[in-house]
Coordinates of C-alpha atoms in Angstrom, one line a residue:
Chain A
X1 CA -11.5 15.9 -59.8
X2 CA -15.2 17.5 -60.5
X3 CA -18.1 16.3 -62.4
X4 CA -18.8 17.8 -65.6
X5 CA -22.2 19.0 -67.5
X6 CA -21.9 17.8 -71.0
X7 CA -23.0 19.7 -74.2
X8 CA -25.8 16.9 -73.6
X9 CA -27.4 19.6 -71.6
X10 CA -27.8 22.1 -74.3
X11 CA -31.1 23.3 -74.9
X12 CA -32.5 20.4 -72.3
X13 CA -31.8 22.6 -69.3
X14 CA -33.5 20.2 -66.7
X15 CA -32.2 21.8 -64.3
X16 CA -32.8 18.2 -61.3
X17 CA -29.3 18.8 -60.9
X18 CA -29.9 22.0 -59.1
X19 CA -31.7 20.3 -56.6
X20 CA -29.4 17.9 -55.7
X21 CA -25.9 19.5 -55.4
X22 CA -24.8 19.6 -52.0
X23 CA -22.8 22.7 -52.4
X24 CA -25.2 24.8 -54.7
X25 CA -22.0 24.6 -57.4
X26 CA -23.9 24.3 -60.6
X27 CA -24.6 27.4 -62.9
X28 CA -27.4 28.4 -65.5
X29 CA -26.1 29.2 -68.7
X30 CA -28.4 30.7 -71.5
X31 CA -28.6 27.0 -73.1
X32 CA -27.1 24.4 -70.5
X33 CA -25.8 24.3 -67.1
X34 CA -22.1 24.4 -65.9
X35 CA -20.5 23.4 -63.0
X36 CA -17.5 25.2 -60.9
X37 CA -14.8 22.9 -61.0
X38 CA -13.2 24.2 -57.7
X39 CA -16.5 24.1 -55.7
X40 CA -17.5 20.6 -56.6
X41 CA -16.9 18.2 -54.4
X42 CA -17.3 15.0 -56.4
X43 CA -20.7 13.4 -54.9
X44 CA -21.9 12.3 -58.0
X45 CA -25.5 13.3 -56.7
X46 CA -25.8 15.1 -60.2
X47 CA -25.1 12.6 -62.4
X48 CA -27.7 10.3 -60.5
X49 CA -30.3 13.6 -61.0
X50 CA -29.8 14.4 -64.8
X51 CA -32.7 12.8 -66.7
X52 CA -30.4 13.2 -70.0
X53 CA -27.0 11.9 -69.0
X54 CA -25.5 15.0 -69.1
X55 CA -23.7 15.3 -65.5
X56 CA -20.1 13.0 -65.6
X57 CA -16.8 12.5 -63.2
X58 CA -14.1 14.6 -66.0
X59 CA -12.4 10.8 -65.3
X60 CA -14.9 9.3 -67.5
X61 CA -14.8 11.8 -70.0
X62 CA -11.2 11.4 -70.6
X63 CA -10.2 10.0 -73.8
X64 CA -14.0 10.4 -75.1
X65 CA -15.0 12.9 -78.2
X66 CA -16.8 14.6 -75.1
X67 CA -13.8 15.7 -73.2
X68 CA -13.9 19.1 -74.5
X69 CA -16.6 19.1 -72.0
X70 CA -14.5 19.5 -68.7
X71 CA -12.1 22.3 -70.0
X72 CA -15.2 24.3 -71.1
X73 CA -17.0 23.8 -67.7
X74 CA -13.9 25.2 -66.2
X75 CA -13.6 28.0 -68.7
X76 CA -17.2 29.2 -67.6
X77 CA -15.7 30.2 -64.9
X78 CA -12.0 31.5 -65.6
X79 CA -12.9 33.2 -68.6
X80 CA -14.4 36.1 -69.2
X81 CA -17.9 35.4 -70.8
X82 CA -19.6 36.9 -74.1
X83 CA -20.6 40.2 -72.5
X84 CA -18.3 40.4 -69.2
X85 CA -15.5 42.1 -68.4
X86 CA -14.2 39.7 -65.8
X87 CA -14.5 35.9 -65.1
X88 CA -17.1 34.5 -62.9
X89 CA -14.4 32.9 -60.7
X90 CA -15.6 31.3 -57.5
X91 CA -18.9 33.2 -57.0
X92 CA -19.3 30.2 -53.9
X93 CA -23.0 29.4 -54.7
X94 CA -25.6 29.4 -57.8
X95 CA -28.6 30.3 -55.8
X96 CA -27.9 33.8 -54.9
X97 CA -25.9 34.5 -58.2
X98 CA -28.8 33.6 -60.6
X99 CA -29.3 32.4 -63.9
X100 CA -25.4 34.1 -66.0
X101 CA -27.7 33.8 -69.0
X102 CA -24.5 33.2 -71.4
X103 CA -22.8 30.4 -72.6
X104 CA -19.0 29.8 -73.3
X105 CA -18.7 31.1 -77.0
X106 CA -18.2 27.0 -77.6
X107 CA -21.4 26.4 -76.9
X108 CA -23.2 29.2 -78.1
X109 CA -21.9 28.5 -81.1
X110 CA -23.2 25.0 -81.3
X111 CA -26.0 24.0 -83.9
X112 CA -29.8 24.2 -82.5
X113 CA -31.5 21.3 -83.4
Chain B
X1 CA -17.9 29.4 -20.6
X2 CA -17.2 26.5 -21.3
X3 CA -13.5 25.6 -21.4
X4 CA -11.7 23.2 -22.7
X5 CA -8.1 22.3 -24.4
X6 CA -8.9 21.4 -27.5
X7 CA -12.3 22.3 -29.2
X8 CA -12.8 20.6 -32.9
X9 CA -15.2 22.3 -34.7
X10 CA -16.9 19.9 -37.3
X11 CA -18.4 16.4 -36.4
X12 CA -17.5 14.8 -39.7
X13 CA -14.8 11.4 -39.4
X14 CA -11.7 13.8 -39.3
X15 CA -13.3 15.5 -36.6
X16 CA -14.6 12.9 -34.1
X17 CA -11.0 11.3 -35.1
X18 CA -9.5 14.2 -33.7
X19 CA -11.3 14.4 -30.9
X20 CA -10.5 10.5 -30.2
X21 CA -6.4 11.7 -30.3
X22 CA -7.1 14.8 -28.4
X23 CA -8.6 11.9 -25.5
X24 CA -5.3 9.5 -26.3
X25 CA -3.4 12.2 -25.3
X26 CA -5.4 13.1 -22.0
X27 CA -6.5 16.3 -23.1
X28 CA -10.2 17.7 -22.7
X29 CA -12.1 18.1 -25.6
X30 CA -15.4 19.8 -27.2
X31 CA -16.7 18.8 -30.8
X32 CA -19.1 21.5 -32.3
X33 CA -21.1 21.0 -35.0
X34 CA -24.3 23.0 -36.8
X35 CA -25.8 19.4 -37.6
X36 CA -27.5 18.0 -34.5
X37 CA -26.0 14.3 -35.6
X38 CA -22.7 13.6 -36.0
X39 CA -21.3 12.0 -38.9
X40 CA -21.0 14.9 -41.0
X41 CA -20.7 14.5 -44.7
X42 CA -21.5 11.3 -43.9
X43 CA -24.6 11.7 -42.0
X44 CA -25.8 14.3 -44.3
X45 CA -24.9 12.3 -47.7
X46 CA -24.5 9.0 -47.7
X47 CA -25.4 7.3 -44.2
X48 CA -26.9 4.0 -46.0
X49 CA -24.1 3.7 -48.5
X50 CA -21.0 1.0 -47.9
X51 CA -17.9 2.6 -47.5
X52 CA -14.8 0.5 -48.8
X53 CA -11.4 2.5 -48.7
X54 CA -11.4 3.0 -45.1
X55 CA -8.4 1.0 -43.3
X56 CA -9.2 -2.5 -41.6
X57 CA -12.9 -2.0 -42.9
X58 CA -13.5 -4.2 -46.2
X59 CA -16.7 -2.6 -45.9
X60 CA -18.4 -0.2 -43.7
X61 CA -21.9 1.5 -43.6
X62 CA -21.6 5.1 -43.3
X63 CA -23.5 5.1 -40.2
X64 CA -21.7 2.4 -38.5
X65 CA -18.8 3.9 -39.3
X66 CA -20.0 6.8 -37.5
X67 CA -21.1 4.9 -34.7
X68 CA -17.7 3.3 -34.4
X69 CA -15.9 6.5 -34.4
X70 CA -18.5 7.8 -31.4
X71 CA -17.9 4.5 -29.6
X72 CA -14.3 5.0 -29.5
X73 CA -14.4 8.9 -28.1
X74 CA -17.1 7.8 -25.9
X75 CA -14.5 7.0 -23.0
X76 CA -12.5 10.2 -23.0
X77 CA -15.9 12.1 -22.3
X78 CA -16.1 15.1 -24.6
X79 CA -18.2 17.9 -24.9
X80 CA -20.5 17.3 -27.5
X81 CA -22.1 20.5 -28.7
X82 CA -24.4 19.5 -31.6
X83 CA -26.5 21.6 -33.4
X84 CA -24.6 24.9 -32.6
X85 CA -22.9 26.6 -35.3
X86 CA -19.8 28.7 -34.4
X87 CA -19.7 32.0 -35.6
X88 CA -16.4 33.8 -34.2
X89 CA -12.9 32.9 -33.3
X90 CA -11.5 35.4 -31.2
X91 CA -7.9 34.9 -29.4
X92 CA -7.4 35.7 -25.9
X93 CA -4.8 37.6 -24.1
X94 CA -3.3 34.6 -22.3
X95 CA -2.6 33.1 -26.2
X96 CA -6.1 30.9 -25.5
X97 CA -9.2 30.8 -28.3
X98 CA -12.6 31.6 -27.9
X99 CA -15.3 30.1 -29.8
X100 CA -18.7 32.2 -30.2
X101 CA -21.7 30.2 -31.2
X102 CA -24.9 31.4 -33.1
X103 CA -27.1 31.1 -29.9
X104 CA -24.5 33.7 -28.2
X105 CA -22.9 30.6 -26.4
X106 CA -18.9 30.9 -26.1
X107 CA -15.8 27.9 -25.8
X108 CA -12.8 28.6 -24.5
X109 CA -9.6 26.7 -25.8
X110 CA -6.2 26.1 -26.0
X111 CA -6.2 24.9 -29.1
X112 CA -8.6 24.9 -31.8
X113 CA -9.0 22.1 -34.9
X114 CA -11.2 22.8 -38.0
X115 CA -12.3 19.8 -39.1
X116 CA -15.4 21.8 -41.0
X117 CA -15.4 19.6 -44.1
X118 CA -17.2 20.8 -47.6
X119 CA -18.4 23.3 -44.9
X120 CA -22.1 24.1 -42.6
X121 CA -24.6 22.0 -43.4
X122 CA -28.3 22.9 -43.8
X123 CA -31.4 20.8 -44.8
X124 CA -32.8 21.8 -47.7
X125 CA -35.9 22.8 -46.1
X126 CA -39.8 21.8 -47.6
X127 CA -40.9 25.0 -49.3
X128 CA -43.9 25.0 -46.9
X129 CA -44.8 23.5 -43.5
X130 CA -41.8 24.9 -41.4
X131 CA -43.5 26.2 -38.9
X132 CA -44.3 22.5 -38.0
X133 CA -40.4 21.8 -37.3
X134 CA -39.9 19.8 -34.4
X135 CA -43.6 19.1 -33.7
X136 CA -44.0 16.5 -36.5
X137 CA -41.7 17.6 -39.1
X138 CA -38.3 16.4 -39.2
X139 CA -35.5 16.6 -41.3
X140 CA -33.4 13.8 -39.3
X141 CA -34.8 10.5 -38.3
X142 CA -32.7 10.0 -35.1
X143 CA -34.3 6.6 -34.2
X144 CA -36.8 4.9 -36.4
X145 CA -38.4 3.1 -33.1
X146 CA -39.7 6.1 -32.9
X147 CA -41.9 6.7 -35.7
X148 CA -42.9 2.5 -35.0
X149 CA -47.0 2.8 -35.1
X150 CA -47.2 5.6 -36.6
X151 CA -48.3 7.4 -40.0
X152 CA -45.4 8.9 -41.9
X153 CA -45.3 10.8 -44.9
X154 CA -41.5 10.6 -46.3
X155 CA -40.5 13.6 -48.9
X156 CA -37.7 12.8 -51.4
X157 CA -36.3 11.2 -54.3
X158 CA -33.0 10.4 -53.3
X159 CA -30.8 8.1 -51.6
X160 CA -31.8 9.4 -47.8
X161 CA -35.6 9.6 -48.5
X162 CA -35.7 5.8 -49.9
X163 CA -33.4 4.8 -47.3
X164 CA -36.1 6.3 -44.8
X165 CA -39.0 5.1 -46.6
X166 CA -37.6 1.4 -46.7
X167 CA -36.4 1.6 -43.2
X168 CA -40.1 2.4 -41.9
X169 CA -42.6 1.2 -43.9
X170 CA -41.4 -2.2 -42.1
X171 CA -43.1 -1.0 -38.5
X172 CA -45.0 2.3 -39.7
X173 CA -47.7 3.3 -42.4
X174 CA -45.3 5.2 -44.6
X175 CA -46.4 7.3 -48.1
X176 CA -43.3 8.5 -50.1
X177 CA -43.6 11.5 -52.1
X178 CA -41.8 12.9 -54.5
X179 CA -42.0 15.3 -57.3
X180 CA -40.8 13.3 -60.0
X181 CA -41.6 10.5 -61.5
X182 CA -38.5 8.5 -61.6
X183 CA -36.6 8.3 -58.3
X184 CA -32.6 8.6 -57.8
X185 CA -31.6 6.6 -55.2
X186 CA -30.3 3.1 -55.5
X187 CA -32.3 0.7 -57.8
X188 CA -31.9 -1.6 -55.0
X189 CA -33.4 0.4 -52.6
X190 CA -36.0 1.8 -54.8
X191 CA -37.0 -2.0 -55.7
X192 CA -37.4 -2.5 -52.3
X193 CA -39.8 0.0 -51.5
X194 CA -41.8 -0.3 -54.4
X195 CA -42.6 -3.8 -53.7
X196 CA -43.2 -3.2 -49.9
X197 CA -45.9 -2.2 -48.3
X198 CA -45.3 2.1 -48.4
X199 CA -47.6 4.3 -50.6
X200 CA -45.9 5.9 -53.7
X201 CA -46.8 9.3 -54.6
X202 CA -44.5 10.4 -57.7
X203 CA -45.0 13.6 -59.3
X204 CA -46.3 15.1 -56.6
X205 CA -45.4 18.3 -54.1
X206 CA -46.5 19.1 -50.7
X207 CA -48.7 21.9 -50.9
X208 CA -49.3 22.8 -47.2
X209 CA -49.0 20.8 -44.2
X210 CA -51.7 21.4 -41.4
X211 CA -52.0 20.4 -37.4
X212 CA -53.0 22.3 -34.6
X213 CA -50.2 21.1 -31.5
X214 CA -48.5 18.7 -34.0
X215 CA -48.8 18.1 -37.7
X216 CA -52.0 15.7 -38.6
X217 CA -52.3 16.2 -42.7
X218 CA -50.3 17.3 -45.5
X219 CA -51.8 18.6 -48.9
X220 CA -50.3 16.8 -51.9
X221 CA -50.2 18.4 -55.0
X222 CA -50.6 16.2 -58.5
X223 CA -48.3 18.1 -60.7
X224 CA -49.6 16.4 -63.6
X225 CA -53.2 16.7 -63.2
X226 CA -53.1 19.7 -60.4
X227 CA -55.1 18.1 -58.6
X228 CA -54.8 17.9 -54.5
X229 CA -55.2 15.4 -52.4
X230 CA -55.0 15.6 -47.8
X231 CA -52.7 12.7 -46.4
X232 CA -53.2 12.0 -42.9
X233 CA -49.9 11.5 -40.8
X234 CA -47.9 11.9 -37.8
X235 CA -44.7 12.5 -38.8
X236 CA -42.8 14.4 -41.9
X237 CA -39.7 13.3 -43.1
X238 CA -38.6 15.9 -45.4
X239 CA -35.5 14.3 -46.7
X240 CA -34.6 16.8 -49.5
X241 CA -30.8 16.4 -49.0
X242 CA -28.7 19.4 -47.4
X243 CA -26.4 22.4 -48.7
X244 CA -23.4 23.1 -47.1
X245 CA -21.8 26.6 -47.3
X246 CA -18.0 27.0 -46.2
X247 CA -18.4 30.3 -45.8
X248 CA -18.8 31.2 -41.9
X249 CA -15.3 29.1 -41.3
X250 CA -13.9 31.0 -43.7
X251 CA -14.5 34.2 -42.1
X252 CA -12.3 33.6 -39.5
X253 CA -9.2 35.4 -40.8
X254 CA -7.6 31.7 -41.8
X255 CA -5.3 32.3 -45.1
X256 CA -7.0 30.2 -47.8
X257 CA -6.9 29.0 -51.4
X258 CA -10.0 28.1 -53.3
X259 CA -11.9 28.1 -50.3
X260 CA -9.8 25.8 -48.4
X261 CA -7.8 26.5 -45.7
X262 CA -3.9 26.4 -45.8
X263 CA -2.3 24.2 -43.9
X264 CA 1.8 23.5 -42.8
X265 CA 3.0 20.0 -42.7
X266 CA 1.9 20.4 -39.0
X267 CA -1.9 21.3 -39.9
X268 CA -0.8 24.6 -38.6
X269 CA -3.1 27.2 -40.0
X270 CA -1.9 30.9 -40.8
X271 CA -3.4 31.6 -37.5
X272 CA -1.2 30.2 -34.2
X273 CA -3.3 27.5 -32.7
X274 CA -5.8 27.0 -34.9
X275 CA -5.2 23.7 -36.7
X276 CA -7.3 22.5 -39.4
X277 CA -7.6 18.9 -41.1
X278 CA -10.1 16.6 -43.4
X279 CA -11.3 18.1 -46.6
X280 CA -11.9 22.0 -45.4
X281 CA -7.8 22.1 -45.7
X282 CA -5.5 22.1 -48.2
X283 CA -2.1 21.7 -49.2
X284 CA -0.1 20.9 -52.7
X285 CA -0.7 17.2 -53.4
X286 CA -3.7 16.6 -50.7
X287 CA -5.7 14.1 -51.7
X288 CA -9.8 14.1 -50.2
X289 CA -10.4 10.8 -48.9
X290 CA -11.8 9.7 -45.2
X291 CA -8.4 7.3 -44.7
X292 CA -5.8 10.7 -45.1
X293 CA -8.4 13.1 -43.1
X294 CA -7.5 10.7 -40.3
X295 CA -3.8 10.8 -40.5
X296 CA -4.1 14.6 -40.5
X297 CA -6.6 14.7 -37.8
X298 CA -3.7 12.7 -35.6
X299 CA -0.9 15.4 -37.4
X300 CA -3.1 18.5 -36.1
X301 CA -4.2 17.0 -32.3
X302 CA -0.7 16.0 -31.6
X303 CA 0.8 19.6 -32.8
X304 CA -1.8 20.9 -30.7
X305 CA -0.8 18.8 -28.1
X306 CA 2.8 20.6 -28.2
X307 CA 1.5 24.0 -28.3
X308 CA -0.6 23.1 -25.1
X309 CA 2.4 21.7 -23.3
X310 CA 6.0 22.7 -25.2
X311 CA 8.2 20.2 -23.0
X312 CA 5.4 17.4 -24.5
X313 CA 6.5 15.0 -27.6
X314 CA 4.3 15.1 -30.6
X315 CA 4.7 11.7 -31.0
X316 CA 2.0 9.9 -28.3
X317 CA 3.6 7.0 -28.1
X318 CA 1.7 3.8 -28.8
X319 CA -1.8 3.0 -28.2
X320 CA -1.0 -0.4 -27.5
X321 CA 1.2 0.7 -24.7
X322 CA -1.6 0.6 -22.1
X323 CA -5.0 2.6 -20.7
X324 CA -4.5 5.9 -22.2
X325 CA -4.6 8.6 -19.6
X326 CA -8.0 9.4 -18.2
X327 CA -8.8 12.8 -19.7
X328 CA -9.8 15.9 -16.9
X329 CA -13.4 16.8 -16.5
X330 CA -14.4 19.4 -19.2
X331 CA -14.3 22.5 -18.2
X332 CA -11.3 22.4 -15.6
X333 CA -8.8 24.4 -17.4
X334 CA -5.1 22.5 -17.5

């Protein structure tokens, strides 16, 4: 039960989201954002913010070709990243953590157009 | 020190709901809250909206919902402490709790009930101007009569600042700004203020506000062009939304998972009686809605209610069964 940022975000990076999220729970990538499935709390405030369509409840993802979305979302965060030893886990706020600069290695591998 | 039997801390639906069965069951009871309103998610997010899922309400404004649920404690005369965020739980020899507050204010209690929702609240404040908080600049409008007459420069794209805007520009001469160019609050609402009588300022950013006693005129900034403009006005609604941060009620020693707190089939907490209910607790299977906030809000008060007084029942008996018991003055401990 989380909203998702969809690999329509990549290379877009509006970042309107940011601004919006009541619990600061959305995280900078290198070439989208990501947002911590245990921290969200399901406002939706995103998905009214995103200029590119890219912020959606994992409900309507399911069953889409962009459901891959909400499993890597959470994997941004329970996996180690290209470059880390440990998973971000809950780091409880994007603000004071910064910009990761990596993505999942499923998105860094996606085409640039 | 202020004492009490049952303090709730967090003035969200589960908590004011709380506070209402802490009253049924003729206990005395404070509600604390960082936000000056209460209402909490509610207030903060989605006052305007229509709630539909809530029991015996087909539909429901946020705010009268709110309203209804203050109505209702009204009788049992709590302690409202708005606008004071607690800081410290500390327990007492005797088995009481005791509450510390930011401002170095303390609550005694018997029993204490987290109701803290998604967790503290804070405006997400203007990045200038704040020095003109509470002498023009605002991020609450408590009554709109208020502002009636007046010049008032509302800040925001969202739902709460074209809410605001369409509320006012009805009795007062209202400019909306906001740093985009597309707005993402309800077409409806949006509609609505773009055909009314307000000023629209999109893609712009408040520079500076200036005054001398009280703010008189904001510097807007084109972010297009760069070019700056001075709006005259009285008031400054900077309604920029709010971030809430869990973290202070989770310093207080509670066992949690995931940033929630872990609550027993009672609403116990790990710690003995502190109680906790609404979306800051969790369990397997809990489910984050308003409607099962309330049932546990009832859970937690009448648990409490037990630990207060062990020869008393949890169950209170029925509501319909006459005038409740009038609660004790606050501040006379039992």
């Amino acid at each position: 039960m989380a909203y998702v940022i969809t690999d329509a975000c990549v290379d877009i990076l509006d970042r309107a989201c940011t601004e919006e999220c009541p619990v600061d729970c959305i995280y900078e990538g290198d070439r989208k954002m990501y947002i911590n499935p245990v921290e969200c709390i399901d406002c939706g405030a995103c998905e009214q913010a995103c200029p590119t369509g890219a912020a959606l409840a994992d409900r309507m993802l399911a069953g889409t070709d962009a459901e891959w979305n909400t499993a890597d979302n959470a994997g941004f965060f329970t996996q180690a990243l290209p470059g880390r030893e440990t998973p971000l886990g809950i780091p409880g706020g994007a603000t004071h953590l910064g910009a990761v600069g990596v993505d999942t290695e499923t998105v860094a591998a996606l085409p640039r157009t | 020190m202020t004492r009490c039997d049952v303090a709730v801390v967090g003035a969200g639906p589960a908590g004011l709901f709380a506070a209402v069965y802490a009253g049924m069951r003729g206990l005395s009871v404070a509600v604390v809250d960082a936000l000056p309103e209460p209402g909490g998610q509610i207030t903060a997010l989605y006052p305007e909206k229509l709630i539909r899922d809530v029991a015996g309400f087909p539909a429901v404004k946020g705010r009268d919902l709110v309203r209804a649920l203050v109505e209702q404690l009204g009788r049992f005369s709590p302690r409202m402490l708005l606008g004071h965020r607690a800081t410290t739980l500390d327990d007492l020899a005797d088995g009481r709790l005791r509450l510390g507050f930011d401002d170095g204010a303390e609550l005694e209690a018997g029993a204490v009930v987290v109701t803290g929702g998604i967790g503290t609240f804070s405006p997400r404040k203007l990045p200038c101007g704040e020095e003109f908080l509470g002498r023009g600049l605002t991020y609450f409008v408590r009554d709109p009569a208020e502002l009636a007459g007046s010049r008032v420069l509302v800040v925001g794209g969202g739902d709460s600042a074209l809410d605001w805007a369409e509320t006012l520009q009805h009795s007062a001469d209202v400019t909306l700004v906001h740093r985009r160019d597309s707005f993402r609050a309800h077409q409806h609402t949006v509609g609505q203020v773009l055909a009314g009588p307000a000023t629209v300022r999109t893609n712009a950013t408040v520079e500076c506000l200036d005054g001398d006693a009280r703010v008189t005129r904001a510097t807007l900034r084109d972010t297009v062009s760069g070019e700056t403009t001075e709006v005259p006005c009285d008031h400054v609604v900077a309604a920029l939304g709010f971030v809430a941060n869990p973290g202070p009620l989770l310093q207080w020693g509670l066992a949690t998972h995931d940033r929630k707190i872990v609550v027993d089939a009672a609403m116990r907490t790990s710690r003995p009686g502190v109680f906790a209910a609404g979306d800051i607790c969790t369990y397997d299977g809990r489910v984050p809605l308003i409607a099962v906030g309330f049932g546990e809000a009832a859970t937690a008060v009448n648990h409490a209610a037990v630990r207060l007084d062990p020869t008393a029942s949890t169950f209170p008996g029925h509501s319909t069964d006459g005038p409740a018991p009038a609660a004790r003055p606050v501040g006379v401990p039992a």
